Amino acid sequence: MPFITLEGIDGSGKSTISSLLQERLREKGLDFIAIREPGGTPIGEKIRDLLLDPSYSISPIEEVYLYATSRAVLVREIILPALNSGKIVISERYLDSSLAYQGYGKGVPLKFIYEVNRPAIMGLYPDLTILLDIDPLLCIERLKDKKKDRIELEGLTLQKNVRYGYLKLADFYKERYLVIDATKEPQKIVKEIIEKIERLKR
Ligand code: TYD
């Protein structure tokens, strides 16, 4: 069954799209699990709290290790067993978030991020990556009333570089990427994703 990841800058609407997508998959009677990164396991949720707490100062290299650790546990405990038992897996964020945020956003060499993550993901790359692409200026408006986590507090320049990074990744991994204009109506976005999933063979 396919492993599908949702990617995009903060405020691009991943959670909204994930919930709607889950509703549609349920209606279609498809067996799936939905998770998010960082987190998704008890260890992962603790790492998430560490990573997003604005009172800590964590360097970009340290972030790479922490996100990769959360990812390693998630892959081993949740994602691989679910795929092996025939379920679709939908993850909000995965390896590409580290490449976009720590790599393109904060200047950590991509090679280093791949090296740290290779053993963590055990060869598991997504079959489909949905990039919800949006101008960070529009997201600032959307996120205005939300309490900001440590990464979000780092601001507009980071989000611009992350967006640029995602578009580069989408270009590089054309075969698995579906780039969607995130300002579109959520129902339309989900319809597009469902059509794509139905065409996927694993
Ligand atoms: P989250 O609250 O899940 O953000 P969002 O709702 O926008 O997905 O927090 C995750 C934050 O962690 C987000 O700002 C992106 C960042 N992140 C990285 O920097 N690297 C990573 O590898 C991952 C998975 C997330």
PDB file of C-alpha atoms and ligand atoms in Angstrom:
ATOM      1  CA  MET A   1       0.000   0.000   0.000  1.00  0.00           C
ATOM      2  CA  PRO A   2       1.235   3.516  -0.647  1.00  0.00           C
ATOM      3  CA  PHE A   3       3.182   5.652   1.784  1.00  0.00           C
ATOM      4  CA  ILE A   4       2.010   9.241   1.304  1.00  0.00           C
ATOM      5  CA  THR A   5       3.592  12.325   2.850  1.00  0.00           C
ATOM      6  CA  LEU A   6       2.194  15.843   3.157  1.00  0.00           C
ATOM      7  CA  GLU A   7       4.736  18.635   3.093  1.00  0.00           C
ATOM      8  CA  GLY A   8       4.701  22.435   3.110  1.00  0.00           C
ATOM      9  CA  ILE A   9       5.727  25.469   5.108  1.00  0.00           C
ATOM     10  CA  ASP A  10       4.088  26.323   8.439  1.00  0.00           C
ATOM     11  CA  GLY A  11       0.479  27.364   7.874  1.00  0.00           C
ATOM     12  CA  SER A  12       0.195  25.731   4.452  1.00  0.00           C
ATOM     13  CA  GLY A  13      -2.816  23.721   5.631  1.00  0.00           C
ATOM     14  CA  LYS A  14      -1.395  20.232   6.010  1.00  0.00           C
ATOM     15  CA  SER A  15      -3.524  19.358   9.031  1.00  0.00           C
ATOM     16  CA  THR A  16      -6.759  20.522   7.396  1.00  0.00           C
ATOM     17  CA  ILE A  17      -5.973  18.571   4.246  1.00  0.00           C
ATOM     18  CA  SER A  18      -4.926  15.501   6.240  1.00  0.00           C
ATOM     19  CA  SER A  19      -8.248  15.476   8.146  1.00  0.00           C
ATOM     20  CA  LEU A  20     -10.317  15.874   4.976  1.00  0.00           C
ATOM     21  CA  LEU A  21      -8.284  13.243   3.203  1.00  0.00           C
ATOM     22  CA  GLN A  22      -8.858  10.847   6.099  1.00  0.00           C
ATOM     23  CA  GLU A  23     -12.615  11.444   5.854  1.00  0.00           C
ATOM     24  CA  ARG A  24     -12.579  10.626   2.145  1.00  0.00           C
ATOM     25  CA  LEU A  25     -10.459   7.485   2.614  1.00  0.00           C
ATOM     26  CA  ARG A  26     -12.817   6.330   5.368  1.00  0.00           C
ATOM     27  CA  GLU A  27     -15.836   6.871   3.084  1.00  0.00           C
ATOM     28  CA  LYS A  28     -14.113   4.812   0.430  1.00  0.00           C
ATOM     29  CA  GLY A  29     -13.558   2.027   2.964  1.00  0.00           C
ATOM     30  CA  LEU A  30      -9.794   2.128   2.591  1.00  0.00           C
ATOM     31  CA  ASP A  31      -7.591   0.951   5.429  1.00  0.00           C
ATOM     32  CA  PHE A  32      -5.123   3.638   6.478  1.00  0.00           C
ATOM     33  CA  ILE A  33      -3.285   5.246   9.365  1.00  0.00           C
ATOM     34  CA  ALA A  34      -2.477   8.951   9.682  1.00  0.00           C
ATOM     35  CA  ILE A  35       0.492  10.271  11.640  1.00  0.00           C
ATOM     36  CA  ARG A  36       2.546  13.414  12.040  1.00  0.00           C
ATOM     37  CA  GLU A  37       6.192  14.303  12.459  1.00  0.00           C
ATOM     38  CA  PRO A  38       7.858  15.011  14.752  1.00  0.00           C
ATOM     39  CA  GLY A  39       5.840  12.751  17.041  1.00  0.00           C
ATOM     40  CA  GLY A  40       3.491   9.858  16.400  1.00  0.00           C
ATOM     41  CA  THR A  41       5.026   7.623  19.093  1.00  0.00           C
ATOM     42  CA  PRO A  42       5.512   8.232  22.847  1.00  0.00           C
ATOM     43  CA  ILE A  43       9.260   8.796  22.310  1.00  0.00           C
ATOM     44  CA  GLY A  44       8.549  10.931  19.247  1.00  0.00           C
ATOM     45  CA  GLU A  45       6.071  13.119  21.152  1.00  0.00           C
ATOM     46  CA  LYS A  46       8.712  13.746  23.837  1.00  0.00           C
ATOM     47  CA  ILE A  47      11.241  14.686  21.169  1.00  0.00           C
ATOM     48  CA  ARG A  48       8.585  16.938  19.612  1.00  0.00           C
ATOM     49  CA  ASP A  49       8.130  18.771  22.932  1.00  0.00           C
ATOM     50  CA  LEU A  50      11.898  19.253  23.165  1.00  0.00           C
ATOM     51  CA  LEU A  51      12.223  20.474  19.599  1.00  0.00           C
ATOM     52  CA  LEU A  52       9.370  22.947  19.593  1.00  0.00           C
ATOM     53  CA  ASP A  53       9.834  24.443  23.077  1.00  0.00           C
ATOM     54  CA  PRO A  54      10.835  28.102  22.556  1.00  0.00           C
ATOM     55  CA  SER A  55      12.797  28.122  25.827  1.00  0.00           C
ATOM     56  CA  TYR A  56      15.542  25.847  24.403  1.00  0.00           C
ATOM     57  CA  SER A  57      18.288  26.791  22.030  1.00  0.00           C
ATOM     58  CA  ILE A  58      18.998  23.904  19.640  1.00  0.00           C
ATOM     59  CA  SER A  59      21.470  24.164  16.753  1.00  0.00           C
ATOM     60  CA  PRO A  60      20.451  23.105  13.218  1.00  0.00           C
ATOM     61  CA  ILE A  61      22.788  20.077  13.386  1.00  0.00           C
ATOM     62  CA  GLU A  62      21.234  19.032  16.691  1.00  0.00           C
ATOM     63  CA  GLU A  63      17.808  19.453  15.096  1.00  0.00           C
ATOM     64  CA  VAL A  64      18.804  17.041  12.319  1.00  0.00           C
ATOM     65  CA  TYR A  65      19.657  14.360  14.895  1.00  0.00           C
ATOM     66  CA  LEU A  66      16.522  14.924  16.956  1.00  0.00           C
ATOM     67  CA  TYR A  67      14.120  14.877  13.986  1.00  0.00           C
ATOM     68  CA  ALA A  68      15.906  11.791  12.632  1.00  0.00           C
ATOM     69  CA  THR A  69      15.568  10.024  15.975  1.00  0.00           C
ATOM     70  CA  SER A  70      11.845  10.716  16.134  1.00  0.00           C
ATOM     71  CA  ARG A  71      11.593   9.523  12.509  1.00  0.00           C
ATOM     72  CA  ALA A  72      13.551   6.318  13.192  1.00  0.00           C
ATOM     73  CA  VAL A  73      11.171   5.285  15.970  1.00  0.00           C
ATOM     74  CA  LEU A  74       8.144   6.162  13.845  1.00  0.00           C
ATOM     75  CA  VAL A  75       9.367   4.148  10.850  1.00  0.00           C
ATOM     76  CA  ARG A  76      10.259   1.099  12.940  1.00  0.00           C
ATOM     77  CA  GLU A  77       7.275   1.059  15.299  1.00  0.00           C
ATOM     78  CA  ILE A  78       4.431   2.412  13.183  1.00  0.00           C
ATOM     79  CA  ILE A  79       5.029   3.014   9.473  1.00  0.00           C
ATOM     80  CA  LEU A  80       6.688  -0.236   8.375  1.00  0.00           C
ATOM     81  CA  PRO A  81       4.310  -2.500  10.348  1.00  0.00           C
ATOM     82  CA  ALA A  82       1.298  -0.608   8.912  1.00  0.00           C
ATOM     83  CA  LEU A  83       2.547  -0.858   5.324  1.00  0.00           C
ATOM     84  CA  ASN A  84       3.381  -4.532   5.835  1.00  0.00           C
ATOM     85  CA  SER A  85      -0.146  -5.205   7.032  1.00  0.00           C
ATOM     86  CA  GLY A  86      -1.575  -3.609   3.879  1.00  0.00           C
ATOM     87  CA  LYS A  87      -2.538  -0.174   5.172  1.00  0.00           C
ATOM     88  CA  ILE A  88      -2.101   3.168   3.431  1.00  0.00           C
ATOM     89  CA  VAL A  89       0.088   5.461   5.539  1.00  0.00           C
ATOM     90  CA  ILE A  90      -0.376   9.247   5.479  1.00  0.00           C
ATOM     91  CA  SER A  91       2.253  11.265   7.277  1.00  0.00           C
ATOM     92  CA  GLU A  92       2.254  14.998   7.877  1.00  0.00           C
ATOM     93  CA  ARG A  93       5.958  15.650   7.208  1.00  0.00           C
ATOM     94  CA  TYR A  94       8.848  13.203   6.741  1.00  0.00           C
ATOM     95  CA  LEU A  95      12.469  13.314   5.533  1.00  0.00           C
ATOM     96  CA  ASP A  96      11.766  16.149   3.076  1.00  0.00           C
ATOM     97  CA  SER A  97      10.922  18.433   6.023  1.00  0.00           C
ATOM     98  CA  SER A  98      14.477  17.991   7.307  1.00  0.00           C
ATOM     99  CA  LEU A  99      15.897  18.659   3.845  1.00  0.00           C
ATOM    100  CA  ALA A 100      13.707  21.755   3.428  1.00  0.00           C
ATOM    101  CA  TYR A 101      14.004  23.234   6.962  1.00  0.00           C
ATOM    102  CA  GLN A 102      17.427  22.180   8.246  1.00  0.00           C
ATOM    103  CA  GLY A 103      18.953  22.009   4.744  1.00  0.00           C
ATOM    104  CA  TYR A 104      17.588  24.797   2.564  1.00  0.00           C
ATOM    105  CA  GLY A 105      16.243  26.801   5.516  1.00  0.00           C
ATOM    106  CA  LYS A 106      19.218  26.692   7.856  1.00  0.00           C
ATOM    107  CA  GLY A 107      22.167  25.744   5.694  1.00  0.00           C
ATOM    108  CA  VAL A 108      22.953  22.237   6.953  1.00  0.00           C
ATOM    109  CA  PRO A 109      24.543  20.326   4.033  1.00  0.00           C
ATOM    110  CA  LEU A 110      21.968  18.061   2.386  1.00  0.00           C
ATOM    111  CA  LYS A 111      24.550  15.267   2.231  1.00  0.00           C
ATOM    112  CA  PHE A 112      24.822  15.271   6.027  1.00  0.00           C
ATOM    113  CA  ILE A 113      21.016  15.150   6.408  1.00  0.00           C
ATOM    114  CA  TYR A 114      20.820  12.164   4.050  1.00  0.00           C
ATOM    115  CA  GLU A 115      23.637  10.413   5.920  1.00  0.00           C
ATOM    116  CA  VAL A 116      21.981  10.819   9.312  1.00  0.00           C
ATOM    117  CA  ASN A 117      18.561   9.825   7.976  1.00  0.00           C
ATOM    118  CA  ARG A 118      19.574   6.870   5.814  1.00  0.00           C
ATOM    119  CA  PRO A 119      19.750   4.377   8.705  1.00  0.00           C
ATOM    120  CA  ALA A 120      16.727   6.029  10.353  1.00  0.00           C
ATOM    121  CA  ILE A 121      14.358   5.485   7.434  1.00  0.00           C
ATOM    122  CA  MET A 122      15.606   1.991   6.575  1.00  0.00           C
ATOM    123  CA  GLY A 123      15.228   2.566   2.848  1.00  0.00           C
ATOM    124  CA  LEU A 124      11.653   3.784   3.093  1.00  0.00           C
ATOM    125  CA  TYR A 125      10.924   6.710   0.778  1.00  0.00           C
ATOM    126  CA  PRO A 126       7.394   7.978   0.122  1.00  0.00           C
ATOM    127  CA  ASP A 127       5.498   6.730  -2.926  1.00  0.00           C
ATOM    128  CA  LEU A 128       3.769  10.088  -3.138  1.00  0.00           C
ATOM    129  CA  THR A 129       4.652  13.447  -1.622  1.00  0.00           C
ATOM    130  CA  ILE A 130       2.024  16.179  -1.700  1.00  0.00           C
ATOM    131  CA  LEU A 131       3.573  19.631  -1.528  1.00  0.00           C
ATOM    132  CA  LEU A 132       1.065  22.253  -0.393  1.00  0.00           C
ATOM    133  CA  ASP A 133       2.752  25.241  -1.943  1.00  0.00           C
ATOM    134  CA  ILE A 134       1.937  28.735  -0.716  1.00  0.00           C
ATOM    135  CA  ASP A 135       3.529  32.167  -0.362  1.00  0.00           C
ATOM    136  CA  PRO A 136       4.769  32.547   3.265  1.00  0.00           C
ATOM    137  CA  LEU A 137       3.247  36.027   3.420  1.00  0.00           C
ATOM    138  CA  LEU A 138      -0.215  34.478   3.111  1.00  0.00           C
ATOM    139  CA  CYS A 139       0.615  32.006   5.887  1.00  0.00           C
ATOM    140  CA  ILE A 140       1.578  34.741   8.292  1.00  0.00           C
ATOM    141  CA  GLU A 141      -1.990  35.966   7.979  1.00  0.00           C
ATOM    142  CA  ARG A 142      -3.314  32.418   8.626  1.00  0.00           C
ATOM    143  CA  LEU A 143      -1.029  31.829  11.631  1.00  0.00           C
ATOM    144  CA  LYS A 144      -1.591  35.242  13.197  1.00  0.00           C
ATOM    145  CA  ASP A 145      -3.734  34.033  16.075  1.00  0.00           C
ATOM    146  CA  LYS A 146      -1.920  30.749  16.729  1.00  0.00           C
ATOM    147  CA  LYS A 147       0.606  30.396  19.548  1.00  0.00           C
ATOM    148  CA  LYS A 148       3.968  30.085  17.774  1.00  0.00           C
ATOM    149  CA  ASP A 149       6.394  27.212  18.347  1.00  0.00           C
ATOM    150  CA  ARG A 150      10.196  27.628  18.313  1.00  0.00           C
ATOM    151  CA  ILE A 151      10.603  26.969  14.579  1.00  0.00           C
ATOM    152  CA  GLU A 152       7.708  29.229  13.584  1.00  0.00           C
ATOM    153  CA  LEU A 153       9.202  32.043  15.638  1.00  0.00           C
ATOM    154  CA  GLU A 154      12.241  32.001  13.367  1.00  0.00           C
ATOM    155  CA  GLY A 155      10.267  33.968  10.840  1.00  0.00           C
ATOM    156  CA  LEU A 156       9.637  34.883   7.276  1.00  0.00           C
ATOM    157  CA  THR A 157      13.127  34.454   5.803  1.00  0.00           C
ATOM    158  CA  LEU A 158      13.262  30.874   7.030  1.00  0.00           C
ATOM    159  CA  GLN A 159       9.814  30.133   5.544  1.00  0.00           C
ATOM    160  CA  LYS A 160      10.833  31.673   2.210  1.00  0.00           C
ATOM    161  CA  ASN A 161      13.983  29.537   2.057  1.00  0.00           C
ATOM    162  CA  VAL A 162      12.027  26.455   3.085  1.00  0.00           C
ATOM    163  CA  ARG A 163       9.479  27.074   0.325  1.00  0.00           C
ATOM    164  CA  TYR A 164      12.292  27.478  -2.199  1.00  0.00           C
ATOM    165  CA  GLY A 165      13.815  24.215  -0.908  1.00  0.00           C
ATOM    166  CA  TYR A 166      10.567  22.299  -1.276  1.00  0.00           C
ATOM    167  CA  LEU A 167      10.178  23.501  -4.860  1.00  0.00           C
ATOM    168  CA  LYS A 168      13.743  22.353  -5.590  1.00  0.00           C
ATOM    169  CA  LEU A 169      13.005  18.951  -4.059  1.00  0.00           C
ATOM    170  CA  ALA A 170       9.785  18.700  -6.076  1.00  0.00           C
ATOM    171  CA  ASP A 171      11.764  19.377  -9.199  1.00  0.00           C
ATOM    172  CA  PHE A 172      14.410  16.832  -8.293  1.00  0.00           C
ATOM    173  CA  TYR A 173      11.984  14.081  -7.254  1.00  0.00           C
ATOM    174  CA  LYS A 174       9.406  14.740  -9.983  1.00  0.00           C
ATOM    175  CA  GLU A 175       8.240  11.131 -10.059  1.00  0.00           C
ATOM    176  CA  ARG A 176       6.948  11.149  -6.480  1.00  0.00           C
ATOM    177  CA  TYR A 177       5.925  14.790  -6.026  1.00  0.00           C
ATOM    178  CA  LEU A 178       2.530  16.366  -6.571  1.00  0.00           C
ATOM    179  CA  VAL A 179       2.720  20.143  -6.149  1.00  0.00           C
ATOM    180  CA  ILE A 180      -0.611  21.727  -5.266  1.00  0.00           C
ATOM    181  CA  ASP A 181      -1.484  25.396  -4.959  1.00  0.00           C
ATOM    182  CA  ALA A 182      -2.465  25.540  -1.295  1.00  0.00           C
ATOM    183  CA  THR A 183      -4.711  28.582  -1.778  1.00  0.00           C
ATOM    184  CA  LYS A 184      -7.184  26.359  -3.634  1.00  0.00           C
ATOM    185  CA  GLU A 185     -10.399  25.171  -2.021  1.00  0.00           C
ATOM    186  CA  PRO A 186      -9.495  22.308   0.420  1.00  0.00           C
ATOM    187  CA  GLN A 187     -12.165  19.997  -1.083  1.00  0.00           C
ATOM    188  CA  LYS A 188     -10.626  20.465  -4.543  1.00  0.00           C
ATOM    189  CA  ILE A 189      -7.154  19.739  -3.183  1.00  0.00           C
ATOM    190  CA  VAL A 190      -8.361  16.537  -1.575  1.00  0.00           C
ATOM    191  CA  LYS A 191     -10.108  15.455  -4.787  1.00  0.00           C
ATOM    192  CA  GLU A 192      -6.822  15.880  -6.653  1.00  0.00           C
ATOM    193  CA  ILE A 193      -4.962  13.846  -4.041  1.00  0.00           C
ATOM    194  CA  ILE A 194      -7.544  11.037  -4.114  1.00  0.00           C
ATOM    195  CA  GLU A 195      -7.317  10.829  -7.909  1.00  0.00           C
ATOM    196  CA  LYS A 196      -3.561  10.568  -7.628  1.00  0.00           C
ATOM    197  CA  ILE A 197      -3.751   7.866  -4.933  1.00  0.00           C
ATOM    198  CA  GLU A 198      -6.123   5.846  -7.091  1.00  0.00           C
ATOM    199  CA  ARG A 199      -3.587   5.907  -9.908  1.00  0.00           C
ATOM    200  CA  LEU A 200      -0.780   4.760  -7.611  1.00  0.00           C
ATOM    201  CA  LYS A 201       0.280   1.158  -7.785  1.00  0.00           C
ATOM    202  CA  ARG A 202       2.619  -0.387  -5.291  1.00  0.00           C
TER     203      ARG A 202
HETATM  204  P1  TYD B   1       4.188  21.464  13.600  1.00  0.00           P
HETATM  205  O1  TYD B   1       3.490  22.151  14.709  1.00  0.00           O
HETATM  206  O2  TYD B   1       3.865  20.059  13.262  1.00  0.00           O
HETATM  207  O3  TYD B   1       4.132  22.395  12.346  1.00  0.00           O
HETATM  208  P2  TYD B   1       3.118  22.331  11.170  1.00  0.00           P
HETATM  209  O4  TYD B   1       1.762  22.352  11.809  1.00  0.00           O
HETATM  210  O5  TYD B   1       3.438  23.536  10.366  1.00  0.00           O
HETATM  211  O6  TYD B   1       3.443  21.056  10.456  1.00  0.00           O
HETATM  212  O7  TYD B   1       5.723  21.592  13.939  1.00  0.00           O
HETATM  213  C1  TYD B   1       6.660  21.020  13.199  1.00  0.00           C
HETATM  214  C2  TYD B   1       7.756  22.026  13.011  1.00  0.00           C
HETATM  215  O8  TYD B   1       8.984  21.314  12.887  1.00  0.00           O
HETATM  216  C3  TYD B   1       7.578  22.814  11.741  1.00  0.00           C
HETATM  217  O9  TYD B   1       7.898  24.170  11.949  1.00  0.00           O
HETATM  218  C4  TYD B   1       8.597  22.207  10.801  1.00  0.00           C
HETATM  219  C5  TYD B   1       9.636  21.684  11.706  1.00  0.00           C
HETATM  220  N1  TYD B   1      10.367  20.505  11.183  1.00  0.00           N
HETATM  221  C6  TYD B   1      11.706  20.633  10.831  1.00  0.00           C
HETATM  222  O10 TYD B   1      12.279  21.721  10.936  1.00  0.00           O
HETATM  223  N2  TYD B   1      12.382  19.522  10.382  1.00  0.00           N
HETATM  224  C7  TYD B   1      11.798  18.296  10.283  1.00  0.00           C
HETATM  225  O11 TYD B   1      12.450  17.300   9.876  1.00  0.00           O
HETATM  226  C8  TYD B   1      10.411  18.180  10.650  1.00  0.00           C
HETATM  227  C9  TYD B   1       9.720  16.857  10.570  1.00  0.00           C
HETATM  228  C10 TYD B   1       9.735  19.306  11.102  1.00  0.00           C
END
